[in-house]
Structures are given as C-alpha cells and as structure tokens.
PDB file of C-alpha atoms in Angstrom:
ATOM      1  CA  MET C   1       0.000   0.000   0.000  1.00 88.00           C
ATOM      2  CA  LYS C   2       1.261   3.466  -0.908  1.00 93.00           C
ATOM      3  CA  ILE C   3       1.297   6.047   1.887  1.00 96.00           C
ATOM      4  CA  PRO C   4       1.940   9.783   1.337  1.00 96.00           C
ATOM      5  CA  VAL C   5       5.360  10.768   2.693  1.00 97.00           C
ATOM      6  CA  ASN C   6       3.968  13.484   4.963  1.00 96.00           C
ATOM      7  CA  GLU C   7       1.384  11.136   6.460  1.00 97.00           C
ATOM      8  CA  LEU C   8       3.964   8.469   7.225  1.00 97.00           C
ATOM      9  CA  LYS C   9       6.349  11.037   8.665  1.00 97.00           C
ATOM     10  CA  GLU C  10       3.634  12.421  10.932  1.00 98.00           C
ATOM     11  CA  ILE C  11       2.840   8.928  12.256  1.00 98.00           C
ATOM     12  CA  ILE C  12       6.492   8.288  13.077  1.00 98.00           C
ATOM     13  CA  ILE C  13       6.931  11.671  14.754  1.00 98.00           C
ATOM     14  CA  HIS C  14       3.770  11.081  16.789  1.00 98.00           C
ATOM     15  CA  ILE C  15       5.035   7.662  17.925  1.00 98.00           C
ATOM     16  CA  LEU C  16       8.359   9.160  19.004  1.00 98.00           C
ATOM     17  CA  ASP C  17       6.982  12.347  20.572  1.00 98.00           C
ATOM     18  CA  LYS C  18       4.525  10.400  22.722  1.00 97.00           C
ATOM     19  CA  ARG C  19       7.517   8.624  24.242  1.00 98.00           C
ATOM     20  CA  GLY C  20       9.545  11.781  24.832  1.00 97.00           C
ATOM     21  CA  ILE C  21      12.200  10.927  22.261  1.00 98.00           C
ATOM     22  CA  GLU C  22      14.601  13.734  21.338  1.00 97.00           C
ATOM     23  CA  ASP C  23      14.692  15.119  17.787  1.00 98.00           C
ATOM     24  CA  SER C  24      11.823  12.986  16.517  1.00 98.00           C
ATOM     25  CA  SER C  25      11.757  14.839  13.195  1.00 98.00           C
ATOM     26  CA  VAL C  26      15.447  14.052  12.571  1.00 98.00           C
ATOM     27  CA  ILE C  27      14.788  10.353  13.143  1.00 98.00           C
ATOM     28  CA  ALA C  28      11.639  10.347  11.019  1.00 98.00           C
ATOM     29  CA  GLU C  29      13.348  12.126   8.145  1.00 98.00           C
ATOM     30  CA  HIS C  30      16.186   9.599   8.203  1.00 98.00           C
ATOM     31  CA  PHE C  31      13.822   6.621   8.006  1.00 98.00           C
ATOM     32  CA  ILE C  32      11.782   8.309   5.285  1.00 97.00           C
ATOM     33  CA  GLU C  33      14.868   9.042   3.172  1.00 97.00           C
ATOM     34  CA  ALA C  34      15.998   5.443   3.597  1.00 96.00           C
ATOM     35  CA  GLU C  35      12.690   4.305   2.115  1.00 95.00           C
ATOM     36  CA  LEU C  36      12.772   6.815  -0.725  1.00 96.00           C
ATOM     37  CA  ARG C  37      16.328   5.850  -1.688  1.00 96.00           C
ATOM     38  CA  GLY C  38      15.554   2.127  -1.750  1.00 93.00           C
ATOM     39  CA  HIS C  39      16.985   1.234   1.680  1.00 92.00           C
ATOM     40  CA  SER C  40      13.768  -0.112   3.195  1.00 91.00           C
ATOM     41  CA  SER C  41      15.853  -2.577   5.223  1.00 89.00           C
ATOM     42  CA  HIS C  42      17.005   0.473   7.225  1.00 92.00           C
ATOM     43  CA  GLY C  43      13.778   2.418   6.897  1.00 95.00           C
ATOM     44  CA  VAL C  44      10.439   2.610   8.645  1.00 96.00           C
ATOM     45  CA  GLN C  45      10.584  -0.930  10.049  1.00 95.00           C
ATOM     46  CA  ARG C  46      13.447   0.244  12.284  1.00 96.00           C
ATOM     47  CA  VAL C  47      10.997   2.346  14.302  1.00 97.00           C
ATOM     48  CA  ILE C  48       9.871  -0.864  16.021  1.00 97.00           C
ATOM     49  CA  PRO C  49      13.187  -1.921  17.650  1.00 97.00           C
ATOM     50  CA  LEU C  50      13.963   1.716  18.498  1.00 98.00           C
ATOM     51  CA  VAL C  51      10.702   2.148  20.388  1.00 98.00           C
ATOM     52  CA  LYS C  52      11.186  -1.228  22.056  1.00 98.00           C
ATOM     53  CA  GLY C  53      14.615  -0.184  23.341  1.00 98.00           C
ATOM     54  CA  ILE C  54      13.252   3.136  24.575  1.00 98.00           C
ATOM     55  CA  GLU C  55      10.391   1.476  26.429  1.00 98.00           C
ATOM     56  CA  LEU C  56      12.652  -1.190  27.936  1.00 98.00           C
ATOM     57  CA  GLY C  57      15.214   1.414  28.980  1.00 98.00           C
ATOM     58  CA  THR C  58      18.094  -0.003  26.921  1.00 98.00           C
ATOM     59  CA  ILE C  59      18.183   3.157  24.743  1.00 98.00           C
ATOM     60  CA  GLU C  60      18.179   6.716  26.109  1.00 98.00           C
ATOM     61  CA  ARG C  61      15.410   9.089  25.050  1.00 98.00           C
ATOM     62  CA  LYS C  62      17.848  12.023  24.887  1.00 97.00           C
ATOM     63  CA  LEU C  63      21.510  12.387  24.003  1.00 98.00           C
ATOM     64  CA  ASN C  64      23.698  11.180  26.850  1.00 96.00           C
ATOM     65  CA  TYR C  65      27.111  10.891  25.189  1.00 98.00           C
ATOM     66  CA  LYS C  66      30.575  11.588  26.607  1.00 98.00           C
ATOM     67  CA  ILE C  67      33.609  12.811  24.653  1.00 98.00           C
ATOM     68  CA  LEU C  68      36.503  10.627  25.761  1.00 98.00           C
ATOM     69  CA  LYS C  69      39.285  12.054  23.564  1.00 98.00           C
ATOM     70  CA  SER C  70      39.420  15.068  21.293  1.00 97.00           C
ATOM     71  CA  THR C  71      41.954  16.816  19.034  1.00 97.00           C
ATOM     72  CA  SER C  72      41.640  19.134  16.031  1.00 96.00           C
ATOM     73  CA  SER C  73      41.338  16.082  13.770  1.00 97.00           C
ATOM     74  CA  SER C  74      39.935  13.303  15.947  1.00 98.00           C
ATOM     75  CA  LEU C  75      37.078  12.506  18.270  1.00 98.00           C
ATOM     76  CA  LEU C  76      36.325   9.453  20.398  1.00 98.00           C
ATOM     77  CA  ILE C  77      32.805   9.315  21.815  1.00 98.00           C
ATOM     78  CA  ASP C  78      31.034   6.971  24.192  1.00 98.00           C
ATOM     79  CA  ALA C  79      27.402   7.383  23.143  1.00 98.00           C
ATOM     80  CA  ARG C  80      26.215   5.756  26.385  1.00 98.00           C
ATOM     81  CA  ARG C  81      23.112   4.246  24.751  1.00 98.00           C
ATOM     82  CA  SER C  82      22.099   7.467  22.969  1.00 98.00           C
ATOM     83  CA  ILE C  83      19.998   7.267  19.816  1.00 98.00           C
ATOM     84  CA  GLY C  84      22.519   6.730  17.036  1.00 98.00           C
ATOM     85  CA  ILE C  85      20.691   8.694  14.344  1.00 98.00           C
ATOM     86  CA  VAL C  86      20.411  11.783  16.549  1.00 98.00           C
ATOM     87  CA  LEU C  87      24.053  11.631  17.636  1.00 98.00           C
ATOM     88  CA  TRP C  88      25.519  11.076  14.177  1.00 98.00           C
ATOM     89  CA  ASN C  89      23.280  13.740  12.665  1.00 98.00           C
ATOM     90  CA  LYS C  90      24.703  16.171  15.228  1.00 98.00           C
ATOM     91  CA  ILE C  91      28.263  15.093  14.412  1.00 98.00           C
ATOM     92  CA  ILE C  92      27.825  15.543  10.661  1.00 97.00           C
ATOM     93  CA  ASN C  93      26.060  18.900  10.921  1.00 96.00           C
ATOM     94  CA  GLU C  94      28.121  20.555  13.648  1.00 96.00           C
ATOM     95  CA  LEU C  95      31.722  19.423  13.173  1.00 96.00           C
ATOM     96  CA  GLU C  96      34.100  21.238  10.839  1.00 93.00           C
ATOM     97  CA  PHE C  97      36.600  18.970   9.136  1.00 96.00           C
ATOM     98  CA  LYS C  98      39.407  21.451   8.509  1.00 95.00           C
ATOM     99  CA  GLU C  99      42.331  19.034   8.699  1.00 97.00           C
ATOM    100  CA  PRO C 100      43.503  16.932   5.715  1.00 98.00           C
ATOM    101  CA  ILE C 101      42.127  13.819   7.403  1.00 98.00           C
ATOM    102  CA  SER C 102      39.745  13.647  10.369  1.00 98.00           C
ATOM    103  CA  ILE C 103      38.414  10.630  12.234  1.00 98.00           C
ATOM    104  CA  VAL C 104      35.391  10.166  14.463  1.00 98.00           C
ATOM    105  CA  ALA C 105      34.997   6.957  16.455  1.00 98.00           C
ATOM    106  CA  VAL C 106      31.783   6.210  18.375  1.00 98.00           C
ATOM    107  CA  ARG C 107      30.814   3.297  20.583  1.00 98.00           C
ATOM    108  CA  ASN C 108      27.613   2.260  22.348  1.00 98.00           C
ATOM    109  CA  ALA C 109      25.124   4.158  20.144  1.00 98.00           C
ATOM    110  CA  SER C 110      21.835   2.616  19.083  1.00 98.00           C
ATOM    111  CA  HIS C 111      21.261   1.792  15.400  1.00 97.00           C
ATOM    112  CA  ILE C 112      22.340   4.751  13.264  1.00 98.00           C
ATOM    113  CA  GLY C 113      20.360   3.993  10.106  1.00 96.00           C
ATOM    114  CA  PHE C 114      21.988   3.785   6.665  1.00 97.00           C
ATOM    115  CA  LEU C 115      25.567   5.040   6.453  1.00 98.00           C
ATOM    116  CA  GLY C 116      25.124   6.646   3.042  1.00 98.00           C
ATOM    117  CA  TYR C 117      22.901   9.261   4.665  1.00 98.00           C
ATOM    118  CA  TYR C 118      25.945  10.698   6.436  1.00 98.00           C
ATOM    119  CA  THR C 119      28.592  10.224   3.768  1.00 98.00           C
ATOM    120  CA  ARG C 120      26.317  11.844   1.177  1.00 98.00           C
ATOM    121  CA  LYS C 121      25.888  14.935   3.342  1.00 98.00           C
ATOM    122  CA  LEU C 122      29.665  15.180   3.673  1.00 98.00           C
ATOM    123  CA  ALA C 123      30.140  14.782  -0.083  1.00 98.00           C
ATOM    124  CA  GLU C 124      27.659  17.593  -0.641  1.00 97.00           C
ATOM    125  CA  LYS C 125      29.900  19.750   1.572  1.00 97.00           C
ATOM    126  CA  GLY C 126      32.924  18.871  -0.558  1.00 97.00           C
ATOM    127  CA  TYR C 127      34.467  16.075   1.522  1.00 98.00           C
ATOM    128  CA  SER C 128      35.246  12.474   0.706  1.00 98.00           C
ATOM    129  CA  ALA C 129      34.249  10.049   3.446  1.00 98.00           C
ATOM    130  CA  ILE C 130      34.668   6.430   4.461  1.00 98.00           C
ATOM    131  CA  MET C 131      32.339   5.032   7.109  1.00 98.00           C
ATOM    132  CA  PHE C 132      32.013   1.530   8.518  1.00 98.00           C
ATOM    133  CA  GLY C 133      30.897  -0.225  11.664  1.00 97.00           C
ATOM    134  CA  ASN C 134      29.621  -3.402  13.229  1.00 97.00           C
ATOM    135  CA  ALA C 135      26.406  -4.797  14.653  1.00 96.00           C
ATOM    136  CA  GLU C 136      24.973  -8.041  15.989  1.00 95.00           C
ATOM    137  CA  PRO C 137      26.351 -11.204  14.347  1.00 96.00           C
ATOM    138  CA  ALA C 138      24.385 -12.246  11.265  1.00 95.00           C
ATOM    139  CA  VAL C 139      27.019 -13.642   8.880  1.00 97.00           C
ATOM    140  CA  VAL C 140      28.545 -17.127   8.864  1.00 97.00           C
ATOM    141  CA  PHE C 141      31.965 -18.321   7.742  1.00 96.00           C
ATOM    142  CA  PRO C 142      31.417 -19.960   4.309  1.00 94.00           C
ATOM    143  CA  GLY C 143      30.419 -23.580   4.781  1.00 91.00           C
ATOM    144  CA  LYS C 144      29.567 -23.115   8.459  1.00 92.00           C
ATOM    145  CA  ALA C 145      26.344 -22.291  10.322  1.00 91.00           C
ATOM    146  CA  GLU C 146      27.450 -20.197  13.317  1.00 94.00           C
ATOM    147  CA  LYS C 147      26.812 -16.447  13.084  1.00 95.00           C
ATOM    148  CA  LEU C 148      30.104 -14.635  13.745  1.00 97.00           C
ATOM    149  CA  LEU C 149      30.066 -11.195  12.099  1.00 97.00           C
ATOM    150  CA  SER C 150      27.600  -8.442  11.333  1.00 96.00           C
ATOM    151  CA  THR C 151      26.736  -7.561   7.751  1.00 95.00           C
ATOM    152  CA  THR C 152      29.571  -5.015   8.088  1.00 96.00           C
ATOM    153  CA  PRO C 153      28.019  -1.908   6.521  1.00 96.00           C
ATOM    154  CA  LEU C 154      30.377   0.232   4.463  1.00 98.00           C
ATOM    155  CA  SER C 155      29.874   3.589   2.776  1.00 98.00           C
ATOM    156  CA  ILE C 156      32.314   5.603   0.669  1.00 98.00           C
ATOM    157  CA  SER C 157      31.494   8.979  -0.846  1.00 98.00           C
ATOM    158  CA  ILE C 158      33.243  11.250  -3.357  1.00 98.00           C
ATOM    159  CA  PRO C 159      32.144  14.848  -3.992  1.00 98.00           C
ATOM    160  CA  SER C 160      30.869  15.426  -7.528  1.00 97.00           C
ATOM    161  CA  ASN C 161      27.601  16.442  -9.133  1.00 94.00           C
ATOM    162  CA  PRO C 162      25.829  14.226  -8.240  1.00 96.00           C
ATOM    163  CA  PRO C 163      28.083  12.741  -5.537  1.00 98.00           C
ATOM    164  CA  VAL C 164      29.279   9.162  -5.759  1.00 98.00           C
ATOM    165  CA  VAL C 165      27.902   7.313  -2.720  1.00 98.00           C
ATOM    166  CA  LEU C 166      28.573   3.619  -2.198  1.00 98.00           C
ATOM    167  CA  ASP C 167      26.425   2.208   0.614  1.00 97.00           C
ATOM    168  CA  MET C 168      26.311  -1.538   1.035  1.00 95.00           C
ATOM    169  CA  ALA C 169      26.475  -4.482   3.372  1.00 95.00           C
ATOM    170  CA  LEU C 170      29.398  -6.818   2.782  1.00 96.00           C
ATOM    171  CA  SER C 171      27.090  -9.803   3.126  1.00 95.00           C
ATOM    172  CA  LEU C 172      25.207 -10.965   0.029  1.00 94.00           C
ATOM    173  CA  THR C 173      22.121  -9.199   1.369  1.00 92.00           C
ATOM    174  CA  ALA C 174      21.222  -6.962   4.294  1.00 89.00           C
ATOM    175  CA  ARG C 175      19.705  -8.593   7.370  1.00 87.00           C
ATOM    176  CA  GLY C 176      16.893  -6.046   7.238  1.00 87.00           C
ATOM    177  CA  LYS C 177      15.837  -7.435   3.862  1.00 91.00           C
ATOM    178  CA  ILE C 178      15.479 -10.880   5.431  1.00 94.00           C
ATOM    179  CA  ILE C 179      13.291  -9.432   8.185  1.00 91.00           C
ATOM    180  CA  GLU C 180      11.245  -7.573   5.585  1.00 91.00           C
ATOM    181  CA  ALA C 181      10.714 -10.763   3.574  1.00 94.00           C
ATOM    182  CA  GLN C 182       9.673 -12.644   6.717  1.00 94.00           C
ATOM    183  CA  ARG C 183       7.089 -10.007   7.582  1.00 91.00           C
ATOM    184  CA  LYS C 184       5.688 -10.011   4.044  1.00 91.00           C
ATOM    185  CA  GLY C 185       5.625 -13.801   3.826  1.00 93.00           C
ATOM    186  CA  GLU C 186       8.033 -13.810   0.879  1.00 94.00           C
ATOM    187  CA  LYS C 187      10.959 -16.039  -0.051  1.00 96.00           C
ATOM    188  CA  ILE C 188      14.519 -14.714  -0.124  1.00 96.00           C
ATOM    189  CA  PRO C 189      16.874 -15.198  -3.107  1.00 95.00           C
ATOM    190  CA  TYR C 190      18.617 -18.544  -3.326  1.00 96.00           C
ATOM    191  CA  GLY C 191      22.236 -18.535  -2.188  1.00 94.00           C
ATOM    192  CA  VAL C 192      22.287 -15.556   0.191  1.00 95.00           C
ATOM    193  CA  ALA C 193      21.648 -17.357   3.493  1.00 95.00           C
ATOM    194  CA  VAL C 194      21.843 -20.708   5.283  1.00 96.00           C
ATOM    195  CA  ASN C 195      19.714 -22.394   7.932  1.00 95.00           C
ATOM    196  CA  GLU C 196      20.890 -23.635  11.337  1.00 94.00           C
ATOM    197  CA  ARG C 197      22.470 -26.685   9.685  1.00 94.00           C
ATOM    198  CA  GLY C 198      24.495 -24.583   7.246  1.00 93.00           C
ATOM    199  CA  GLU C 199      22.274 -25.481   4.276  1.00 94.00           C
ATOM    200  CA  ILE C 200      21.194 -22.913   1.679  1.00 95.00           C
ATOM    201  CA  THR C 201      17.642 -21.728   2.370  1.00 96.00           C
ATOM    202  CA  THR C 202      15.094 -19.433   0.763  1.00 96.00           C
ATOM    203  CA  ASP C 203      12.977 -19.305   3.931  1.00 96.00           C
ATOM    204  CA  PRO C 204      13.579 -16.002   5.782  1.00 95.00           C
ATOM    205  CA  THR C 205      12.657 -17.516   9.163  1.00 95.00           C
ATOM    206  CA  GLU C 206      15.232 -20.258   8.693  1.00 95.00           C
ATOM    207  CA  ALA C 207      17.759 -17.681   7.473  1.00 95.00           C
ATOM    208  CA  LEU C 208      17.333 -15.602  10.628  1.00 93.00           C
ATOM    209  CA  LYS C 209      17.948 -18.711  12.730  1.00 93.00           C
ATOM    210  CA  GLY C 210      20.934 -19.574  10.563  1.00 94.00           C
ATOM    211  CA  GLY C 211      22.939 -16.782   8.963  1.00 95.00           C
ATOM    212  CA  LEU C 212      23.881 -14.757   5.900  1.00 96.00           C
ATOM    213  CA  ILE C 213      26.678 -15.555   3.461  1.00 96.00           C
ATOM    214  CA  PRO C 214      29.514 -13.055   2.983  1.00 97.00           C
ATOM    215  CA  LEU C 215      30.083 -11.329  -0.332  1.00 96.00           C
ATOM    216  CA  GLY C 216      33.041 -12.967  -2.072  1.00 94.00           C
ATOM    217  CA  GLY C 217      33.165 -16.113   0.026  1.00 95.00           C
ATOM    218  CA  VAL C 218      36.158 -16.615   2.301  1.00 97.00           C
ATOM    219  CA  LYS C 219      37.944 -13.486   0.994  1.00 97.00           C
ATOM    220  CA  GLY C 220      34.859 -11.425   1.695  1.00 97.00           C
ATOM    221  CA  PHE C 221      34.605 -12.899   5.179  1.00 97.00           C
ATOM    222  CA  TYR C 222      38.151 -11.859   6.020  1.00 98.00           C
ATOM    223  CA  LEU C 223      37.558  -8.349   4.647  1.00 98.00           C
ATOM    224  CA  MET C 224      34.508  -8.106   6.916  1.00 98.00           C
ATOM    225  CA  LEU C 225      36.429  -9.551   9.851  1.00 98.00           C
ATOM    226  CA  THR C 226      39.264  -7.038   9.436  1.00 98.00           C
ATOM    227  CA  LEU C 227      36.869  -4.084   9.244  1.00 98.00           C
ATOM    228  CA  GLU C 228      35.049  -5.287  12.355  1.00 98.00           C
ATOM    229  CA  LEU C 229      38.338  -5.756  14.208  1.00 98.00           C
ATOM    230  CA  LEU C 230      39.373  -2.240  13.117  1.00 98.00           C
ATOM    231  CA  THR C 231      36.041  -0.879  14.338  1.00 98.00           C
ATOM    232  CA  SER C 232      36.512  -2.500  17.732  1.00 98.00           C
ATOM    233  CA  PHE C 233      40.190  -1.445  17.881  1.00 98.00           C
ATOM    234  CA  LEU C 234      39.427   2.231  17.179  1.00 98.00           C
ATOM    235  CA  THR C 235      36.187   2.610  19.148  1.00 98.00           C
ATOM    236  CA  GLY C 236      36.574   0.149  22.006  1.00 98.00           C
ATOM    237  CA  SER C 237      33.310  -1.514  20.997  1.00 98.00           C
ATOM    238  CA  ALA C 238      32.330  -5.136  21.281  1.00 98.00           C
ATOM    239  CA  VAL C 239      33.019  -7.349  18.275  1.00 97.00           C
ATOM    240  CA  GLY C 240      31.584 -10.459  16.624  1.00 95.00           C
ATOM    241  CA  PRO C 241      29.388 -12.642  18.847  1.00 96.00           C
ATOM    242  CA  GLU C 242      29.745 -10.139  21.727  1.00 97.00           C
ATOM    243  CA  VAL C 243      27.750  -7.400  19.962  1.00 98.00           C
ATOM    244  CA  LYS C 244      24.194  -6.835  21.208  1.00 97.00           C
ATOM    245  CA  GLY C 245      21.410  -4.294  21.229  1.00 96.00           C
ATOM    246  CA  VAL C 246      21.260  -3.176  17.592  1.00 94.00           C
ATOM    247  CA  LEU C 247      18.228  -5.023  16.235  1.00 91.00           C
ATOM    248  CA  ASN C 248      17.406  -7.014  19.350  1.00 93.00           C
ATOM    249  CA  THR C 249      17.048  -4.003  21.594  1.00 97.00           C
ATOM    250  CA  GLU C 250      16.246  -5.981  24.719  1.00 97.00           C
ATOM    251  CA  ASN C 251      19.960  -5.387  25.389  1.00 97.00           C
ATOM    252  CA  PRO C 252      21.852  -2.057  25.514  1.00 98.00           C
ATOM    253  CA  PRO C 253      23.879  -1.334  22.342  1.00 98.00           C
ATOM    254  CA  ASN C 254      27.623  -2.010  22.511  1.00 98.00           C
ATOM    255  CA  LYS C 255      28.646  -1.712  18.832  1.00 98.00           C
ATOM    256  CA  GLY C 256      30.848   0.894  17.135  1.00 98.00           C
ATOM    257  CA  GLU C 257      31.194   3.083  14.045  1.00 98.00           C
ATOM    258  CA  VAL C 258      34.153   4.826  12.453  1.00 98.00           C
ATOM    259  CA  LEU C 259      34.024   7.822  10.133  1.00 98.00           C
ATOM    260  CA  ILE C 260      37.089   8.980   8.198  1.00 98.00           C
ATOM    261  CA  VAL C 261      36.731  12.345   6.458  1.00 98.00           C
ATOM    262  CA  ILE C 262      39.193  13.452   3.767  1.00 98.00           C
ATOM    263  CA  ASN C 263      39.428  17.141   2.906  1.00 98.00           C
ATOM    264  CA  PRO C 264      40.418  17.186  -0.796  1.00 96.00           C
ATOM    265  CA  LYS C 265      41.584  20.801  -0.569  1.00 95.00           C
ATOM    266  CA  PHE C 266      44.874  19.335   0.644  1.00 96.00           C
ATOM    267  CA  THR C 267      45.144  16.892  -2.255  1.00 95.00           C
ATOM    268  CA  GLU C 268      43.723  16.912  -5.765  1.00 93.00           C
ATOM    269  CA  GLU C 269      40.087  17.464  -6.717  1.00 92.00           C
ATOM    270  CA  GLU C 270      39.776  15.728 -10.056  1.00 94.00           C
ATOM    271  CA  ASN C 271      36.400  14.552 -11.347  1.00 94.00           C
ATOM    272  CA  HIS C 272      37.578  13.318 -14.749  1.00 96.00           C
ATOM    273  CA  GLY C 273      37.470   9.668 -13.682  1.00 97.00           C
ATOM    274  CA  ILE C 274      33.954  10.045 -12.293  1.00 97.00           C
ATOM    275  CA  ASP C 275      32.697  11.708 -15.473  1.00 96.00           C
ATOM    276  CA  LEU C 276      34.373   9.073 -17.653  1.00 97.00           C
ATOM    277  CA  MET C 277      33.015   6.059 -15.782  1.00 98.00           C
ATOM    278  CA  ARG C 278      29.543   7.570 -15.577  1.00 96.00           C
ATOM    279  CA  ARG C 279      29.551   7.949 -19.373  1.00 97.00           C
ATOM    280  CA  ILE C 280      30.777   4.382 -19.860  1.00 98.00           C
ATOM    281  CA  LEU C 281      28.536   2.674 -17.291  1.00 98.00           C
ATOM    282  CA  GLY C 282      25.539   4.975 -17.387  1.00 96.00           C
ATOM    283  CA  SER C 283      25.388   5.246 -13.604  1.00 97.00           C
ATOM    284  CA  LEU C 284      27.600   5.109 -10.516  1.00 98.00           C
ATOM    285  CA  PRO C 285      26.965   4.197  -6.868  1.00 98.00           C
ATOM    286  CA  GLY C 286      24.313   6.520  -5.469  1.00 97.00           C
ATOM    287  CA  ASP C 287      22.650   7.287  -8.796  1.00 97.00           C
ATOM    288  CA  ARG C 288      19.982   4.618  -8.330  1.00 96.00           C
ATOM    289  CA  GLY C 289      18.952   6.124  -4.984  1.00 96.00           C
ATOM    290  CA  ASP C 290      18.771   9.587  -6.527  1.00 95.00           C
ATOM    291  CA  LYS C 291      16.535   8.249  -9.297  1.00 95.00           C
ATOM    292  CA  LEU C 292      14.240   6.444  -6.858  1.00 95.00           C
ATOM    293  CA  LEU C 293      13.977   9.584  -4.734  1.00 93.00           C
ATOM    294  CA  LYS C 294      13.147  11.730  -7.747  1.00 92.00           C
ATOM    295  CA  ASN C 295      10.504   9.309  -9.044  1.00 92.00           C
ATOM    296  CA  SER C 296       8.881   8.482  -5.710  1.00 89.00           C
ATOM    297  CA  GLY C 297       5.878  10.734  -6.285  1.00 89.00           C
ATOM    298  CA  ASN C 298       6.033  11.640  -2.585  1.00 90.00           C
ATOM    299  CA  GLU C 299       4.655   8.214  -1.674  1.00 94.00           C
ATOM    300  CA  ILE C 300       6.191   5.240   0.097  1.00 95.00           C
ATOM    301  CA  ASN C 301       5.168   1.639  -0.429  1.00 93.00           C
ATOM    302  CA  VAL C 302       4.594   0.109   3.036  1.00 93.00           C
ATOM    303  CA  ASP C 303       3.198  -3.372   3.567  1.00 93.00           C
ATOM    304  CA  GLU C 304      -0.081  -3.557   5.463  1.00 93.00           C
ATOM    305  CA  LYS C 305       1.350  -5.480   8.422  1.00 94.00           C
ATOM    306  CA  LEU C 306       4.011  -2.852   9.102  1.00 95.00           C
ATOM    307  CA  PHE C 307       1.569   0.031   8.638  1.00 96.00           C
ATOM    308  CA  ASN C 308      -0.881  -1.558  11.081  1.00 96.00           C
ATOM    309  CA  THR C 309       1.895  -2.040  13.623  1.00 97.00           C
ATOM    310  CA  LEU C 310       2.870   1.636  13.356  1.00 97.00           C
ATOM    311  CA  ASN C 311      -0.740   2.711  13.897  1.00 96.00           C
ATOM    312  CA  GLU C 312      -1.015   0.436  16.932  1.00 97.00           C
ATOM    313  CA  MET C 313       2.195   1.880  18.356  1.00 97.00           C
ATOM    314  CA  ALA C 314       0.784   5.381  17.906  1.00 96.00           C
ATOM    315  CA  LYS C 315      -2.241   4.462  20.037  1.00 96.00           C
ATOM    316  CA  LYS C 316      -0.845   2.006  22.598  1.00 97.00           C
ATOM    317  CA  ILE C 317       1.756   3.497  24.929  1.00 96.00           C
ATOM    318  CA  PRO C 318       3.742   1.641  26.058  1.00 96.00           C
ATOM    319  CA  TYR C 319       3.519  -0.857  23.237  1.00 97.00           C
ATOM    320  CA  PHE C 320       5.959  -3.470  24.555  1.00 96.00           C
TER     321      PHE C 320
END
C-alpha cells in the first residue's frame, strides 16, 4: 500500500513524541529518506526496535554521550546508549573537518540507520568520506552455520555532481531485507543465506535462525572480519558474537562506528574519472537512490502489516 510521505512522517513523529524521544523529526526524516532511496531494510521498520529499546530502557530518550578524547582532527565518543541517528546527525552537521584527514569513532550508540545518509551529506559539503561499523552477528563463515560477524556496513562517498555514494552491506544481502521478507511472507533469493544446519535456504525464518553468506566467500569474510576488528580497535566496541542491542534491543547497544573524512583541498580534486566512468557505465553508486527519490511521487510503499503495527504503536503506549 502506498502512503503519502507526509502522512507516514507524521505517524512516526507522533510515535516518538509520545515517548519523549529527542529530535523525533530528525529520526523520522532519516527513516523516510531510507525508504525513498531504496533502503527499506534500514527504513520505517526500524521504528519498532527503536521504540522497544526506549520502552525497555536499553536506549536513552535524549543524548547522553561523553567525549573521551578530542583533538583538532579526531574525536572518540562513548554514546552511552544514545539514539545513534540523533548523535551522528549532530556530528555531521556541527563538526568542521578542517584538517587533511579527520576521524570520528563512536561506541555504544543505538542503530544509526543507513551510512550513506551521512557520507552523502559530507560529499555535498565537498568532503570524501569512508564510514564503517559493526552490529549483531548475522554472517557465517562460508560452509559453516554459526553467526560470527555483522553484515559489516560500508559507505564511501566522493564529492561530484551528483556525488558518488557507495552504501552496502558486505554480506550478500542486508539482514533487514530478510526481516522484511519474513514479515511479508516472501521467499529470499537462493544462495544468500543458510539455515541452522548450514544449508542454503530461501525461507527467511530459517535464514534468521541460521545466517547470511559473505560477499566474495572466504575473501569477503576476512575483509569483513578485518573491518570489524578495526572498528573495535578504534572505538573500544564489542566485536563479533559479543555485539548486542542493535536489532534485538532488549539489550543495551555495545557496537561501534568509524568515520574517516578526507578534505580534498589538501590533495587533488579531479572529477575526470567520475565523469568518464559515468559515461561508460551509465550510472555510478548513489545514482539509483537519486533516481528512486526523484521518481517516488512523494509516496512510500509500506506493507499492510508494518503500517498496522505503526498505527497500533501510535495508540498504545507503552507498546511493549
């Protein structure tokens, strides 16, 4: 069913405001943009675990972070269970990245949404950015059945017009897409996930009990592992099977994210390669999301089950 953007945004803001959640419009706008850009796995359905964490007390209603270390080009933050979207939105909008390279490391924030939201904003300001992080384990070692790593989200942006924005999980699919398929009663593509016995499955319920397969097999797994180890090393976050509280918000969040910002004023600013490859390929990372956003008609396709849940959450407080 197609819902007008403004109507859906108002429902989300109402749900959040009734629970005293800070910057409800910032959160709603993030989820709405995720939907409009084709990232429904990180869109409106994420309202549910956020509200659950708020009601259970595992996520703070208002920012509660602490700056642990700070220099002109670096920042280490303990979010202390703050809402990740609100905190990272503040970081992106308020920090000035004047140095050639700047780094921001955050631990213990709740789910921060889709990383491309932040790297795109930086690209629009003229910066290149690399952002990655970890979450609850969802990915298995090829040929095994035990979940060890998160989907290891990664986003890279390059300023141009329009900006190049890569935003992807390093698993063959995002975990949110499995959850979405389960809710809709749909099958998942063959070859992206295994069941508890390590066998390929197209059943989303079995896939959630089992795990996702990494992009690129064993090589992909070790790329994911190294990025997760780097995340933990730089932020002090939990890693692998220790990570909790991202989707299953019965537990406080203990994950981490790293943002590296490159100021190209100190290097070269050459868009020839971008222009050339866009001519050859027809599109580059980020273009599809721009096209979806432009052609959305100010409506979002939301399945009936999710829409009904949102309406129930708006009326029943607490919901969980």
